Backbone as a ProteinNet text record, in pm:
[ID]
protein_1_A
[PRIMARY]
MQQFEKVKAKFFYQQKKRRREKNKVAAARCRNRKKERTDLLQKESERLETLNSELKSQIEELKSERQQLIVMLNLHRPTCIVRTDSVKSPESDQRSEQSD
[TERTIARY]
81.5	0	85.9	196.9	285.6	340.9	366.2	415.7	312.2	185.3	76.1	69.2	84.8	81.6	196	313.3	429	403.3	348.4	318.5	212.5	111.3	3.3	57.9	141.3	200.2	287.9	366.7	453.7	369.4	258.4	169.4	111.5	61	3.4	108.9	230.1	339.9	371.9	380	409.3	296.1	173.8	58.2	64.5	94.8	104.6	219.2	331.3	447.8	413.8	344.9	304.7	209.4	113.6	18.8	90.8	186.9	263.7	342.4	402	480	389.9	273.1	178.8	133.3	107.3	64.2	175.9	298.3	414.2	426.5	410.9	418.6	302.7	182.5	65.3	82.2	136.2	157.6	260.4	366.8	468.9	408.4	325.4	258.9	167.5	95.4	4.8	84	195.8	279.2	333.4	374.4	426.3	318.9	198.2	88.1	55.2	55.8	26.7	133.4	260.5	369.8	359	329.1	312.4	197.4	88.1	-28.2	8.3	80.2	123.1	214.1	309.3	400.6	323.8	227.7	146.6	67.7	7.5	-69.2	21.5	143	237.9	275.8	303.9	338.6	221.9	100.6	-18.2	-37.6	-15.2	-26.9	74.5	198.4	302.1	266.6	213.6	174.4	63.4	-34.6	-146.3	-101.6	-9	43.1	117.2	195.7	267.3	168.6	67.6	-34.6	-106.7	-140.9	-209.2	-122.5	5.1	97.8	106.3	115.1	121.5	-6.4	-120.2	-247.6	-259.9	-214.3	-217.7	-128.6	-13.4	77.4	12.3	-53.2	-121.8	-233.4	-305.1	-411	-352.3	-240.6	-177	-131.4	-74.9	-32.5	-152.2	-261.7	-381.5	-441.9	-439.4	-488.7	-403.6	-273.6	-182.6	-207.8	-222.1	-248.6	-381.5	-481	-612	-598.3	-523.6	-503.5	-433.8	-333.8	-262.8	-357.6	-442.4	-538	-639.5	-681.3	-774	-708	-582.3	-509.2	-498.2	-462.6	-451.1	-585.1	-691.1	-824	-861.6	-833.1	-863.7	-781.4	-658.5	-575.9	-628.5	-682.1	-730.9	-870.4	-950.2	-1090	-1108.8	-1032.4	-1057	-1036	-950.8	-923	-1002.3	-1079.3	-1153.2	-1272.1	-1286	-1394.1	-1519.4	-1501.7	-1615.3	-1659	-1783.5	-1840.7	-1978.6	-2001.1	-2134.1	-2177.9	-2307.5	-2360.9	-2353.9	-2340.2	-2337.8	-2202.8	-2099.5	-1967.3	-1958.2	-1923.2	-1913.3	-1777.7	-1778.4	-1651.7	-1600.5	-1472.7	-1418.8	-1481.9	-1516.6	-1578	-1714.8	-1791.9	-1924.2	-1910.2	-1805.4	-1779.1	-1747.5	-1665	-1627.2	-1747.9	-1832.3	-1951.4	-2045.1	-2061	-2150.8	-2092.5	-1958.7	-1895.4	-1915	-1905.7	-1919.3	-2062.9	-2158.4	-2298.4	-2341.7	-2268.4	-2303.6	-2273.4
-119.6	0	126	120.5	234.8	268	169.8	188.5	264.8	228	295	442.5	471.7	609.9	690.9	629.1	698.4	729.6	633.2	652.4	760.9	755.4	854	994.4	1006.3	1135.5	1187.4	1097.3	1137.2	1186	1116.2	1154.2	1294	1318.3	1449	1558.5	1524.8	1622	1661.3	1559.2	1586.6	1666.6	1634.4	1708.1	1854.9	1875.2	2011.1	2086.6	2017.9	2078.9	2117.8	2028.2	2055.3	2175.2	2178.9	2290.5	2422.8	2419.7	2540.6	2588.1	2493.6	2528.3	2588.7	2528.3	2583.1	2722.3	2740.7	2871.2	2974.1	2932.1	3021.3	3067.9	2974.8	3008.3	3100.4	3070.1	3152.9	3293.7	3304.2	3435.5	3516.4	3450.2	3519.2	3568.3	3483.5	3522.4	3642.6	3639.4	3749.6	3878.4	3870.5	3989.4	4044.3	3954.9	3998.8	4069.2	4011.9	4075.7	4212.1	4220	4346.7	4450.5	4409.1	4501	4547.5	4454.9	4491.5	4590.3	4566.1	4656.4	4794.5	4796.9	4923.6	4999.4	4927.5	4990.7	5046.6	4969.2	5013.1	5139.4	5140.3	5257.6	5378.5	5355.5	5465	5526.3	5440.4	5490.1	5567	5514.8	5582.1	5717.7	5721.7	5847.2	5949.7	5906.1	5996.5	6046.8	5955.5	5994.1	6099.8	6077.5	6172	6305.9	6303.4	6428.7	6507.9	6438.1	6504	6564.1	6485.8	6533.8	6655.2	6649.2	6760.5	6886	6870	6983.2	7042.4	6955.1	7001.5	7076.8	7023.8	7088.9	7224.4	7232.7	7361.4	7462.9	7416.6	7504.8	7551.9	7460.2	7493.9	7595.3	7578.3	7673.7	7812.9	7822.2	7952.4	8015.1	7932.7	7983.2	8035.8	7961.2	8002.9	8129.9	8142.5	8265.4	8384.8	8363.9	8471	8509	8408.1	8433.7	8507.5	8467.6	8533.8	8681.3	8708.9	8847.3	8928.8	8868.4	8937.6	8967.5	8872.7	8893.3	9001.7	9006	9111.3	9247.7	9256.7	9383.6	9423.7	9328.7	9357.9	9403.8	9336.6	9372.9	9513.7	9544	9677.1	9785.7	9752.5	9849	9870.4	9766.9	9772.6	9836.7	9819.6	9862.5	10009.6	10104.3	10244.9	10273.6	10197.6	10222.8	10132.9	10043.7	9946.4	10014.3	9991.8	10050.7	9964.1	9832.7	9741.2	9719.4	9755.4	9732.5	9671.6	9565	9503.4	9474.3	9473.9	9444.4	9295.5	9213.4	9069	9021.3	9103.6	9064.6	9103.8	9007.4	9035.3	9096.2	9189.6	9247.6	9165.1	9170.5	9094.9	9137.4	9265.7	9313.5	9250.1	9238.5	9177.6	9028.9	8965	8825.1	8811.1	8901.9	8896.4	8921.9	9017.1	9046.3	8926.2	8860.5	8745	8628.6	8613.7	8507.7	8533.5	8659.5	8693.8	8676.7	8699.3	8686.2	8540.5	8450.8	8307.7	8247.8
0	0	0	68	75.5	-62.9	-143.8	-280.4	-362.3	-344.9	-416	-376.9	-249.9	-201.9	-262.3	-274.7	-333.4	-480.7	-553.7	-696.1	-711.3	-625.2	-629	-599.7	-499.4	-462.5	-575.8	-636.8	-748.3	-866.4	-894.1	-1003.3	-979.4	-858.1	-826.8	-829.9	-783.6	-786.6	-931.6	-1019.8	-1161	-1225.9	-1190	-1242.3	-1199.4	-1071.5	-1017.7	-1084.8	-1103.6	-1168.8	-1312.7	-1384	-1522.7	-1529.7	-1435.7	-1430.3	-1403.2	-1308.9	-1278.1	-1399.6	-1471.5	-1590.9	-1698.5	-1721.6	-1819.8	-1779	-1649.5	-1600.1	-1617.1	-1592.3	-1607.7	-1752.8	-1847	-1989.8	-2028.4	-1980.2	-2011.5	-1954.1	-1833.3	-1771.1	-1850.5	-1896.1	-1976.4	-2107.5	-2170	-2294.4	-2270.9	-2161.3	-2126.4	-2104.5	-2031.9	-2009	-2140.2	-2229.4	-2360	-2441.6	-2442.9	-2516.6	-2457.2	-2325.4	-2257.7	-2291.7	-2292.5	-2325.6	-2471.1	-2562.4	-2703.5	-2720.1	-2650	-2657.5	-2602.8	-2491.3	-2432	-2527.7	-2588.7	-2685	-2804.1	-2853.5	-2966.8	-2931.1	-2813.1	-2769.5	-2749.7	-2699.5	-2680	-2814.9	-2913.5	-3047.2	-3108.6	-3092	-3145.7	-3077.8	-2947.5	-2872.9	-2923.8	-2944.9	-2996.3	-3136	-3219.8	-3355.8	-3351	-3265	-3255	-3196.9	-3101.7	-3046	-3153.6	-3235.6	-3344.6	-3444	-3481.1	-3574.2	-3516.6	-3389.1	-3323	-3327.9	-3300.9	-3303.9	-3444.9	-3544.9	-3683.9	-3722	-3680	-3712.6	-3643.2	-3518.6	-3447.7	-3518	-3563.8	-3637.1	-3767	-3835.2	-3960	-3934	-3824.7	-3789.1	-3771.7	-3700.1	-3677.9	-3809.9	-3898.5	-4029.9	-4108.7	-4105.8	-4179.4	-4120.2	-3988.4	-3925.1	-3968.3	-3971.6	-4012.6	-4158.2	-4242.3	-4384.5	-4401.3	-4324.5	-4330.2	-4292.8	-4186.9	-4144.6	-4254.2	-4317	-4425.3	-4541.2	-4573.7	-4682.6	-4647.3	-4523.1	-4479.8	-4493.4	-4451.9	-4464.2	-4610.7	-4696.2	-4839.8	-4896.3	-4855.8	-4903.7	-4856.9	-4733.7	-4680.3	-4749.1	-4784.8	-4857.5	-4999.7	-5057.4	-5194.6	-5203.3	-5101.4	-5103.4	-5143.8	-5090.9	-5127.6	-5276.7	-5340.3	-5482.3	-5575.1	-5518.6	-5599.3	-5667.4	-5797.2	-5874.6	-5864.9	-5871.5	-5870	-5726.4	-5699.7	-5566.9	-5586.1	-5515	-5519.7	-5377.7	-5359.4	-5226.8	-5195.3	-5300.1	-5277.1	-5223.6	-5236.4	-5187	-5041	-4957.6	-4814.7	-4783.7	-4695	-4650.2	-4532.5	-4507	-4393	-4261.3	-4250.2	-4127.2	-4107	-4215.2	-4200.9	-4168.7	-4222.9	-4189.9	-4041.6	-3991.1	-3850	-3761.1	-3800.7	-3721.2	-3718.7	-3834.3	-3838.8	-3759.2	-3758.4	-3679.6	-3531	-3490.7	-3350	-3302.6	-3390.7	-3350.6	-3343.9	-3410.3	-3408.7	-3278.8
[MASK]
++++++++++++++++++++++++++++++++++++++++++++++++++++++++++++++++++++++++++++++++++++++++++++++++++++

């Protein structure tokens, strides 16, 4: 009977060892997937921050260009021969933007 108990104990020990090894491999795989996901999200975050910065810069450039065009238009307006009521002036555009 003692021999049977030893075989039984050895079997359960090997089963437990096998389970621990499988769990160890699964945990390592899980950590690797988590790290890859974190790295991917970090890269995506950096890409979006760069894009956001570029877009903000573009907005500032466009605002500056708009201001320059308004100045040019205002300089040209006194000498302009063609005037129509259907053409909006920059001032009326600004007033309508402010009222919105």
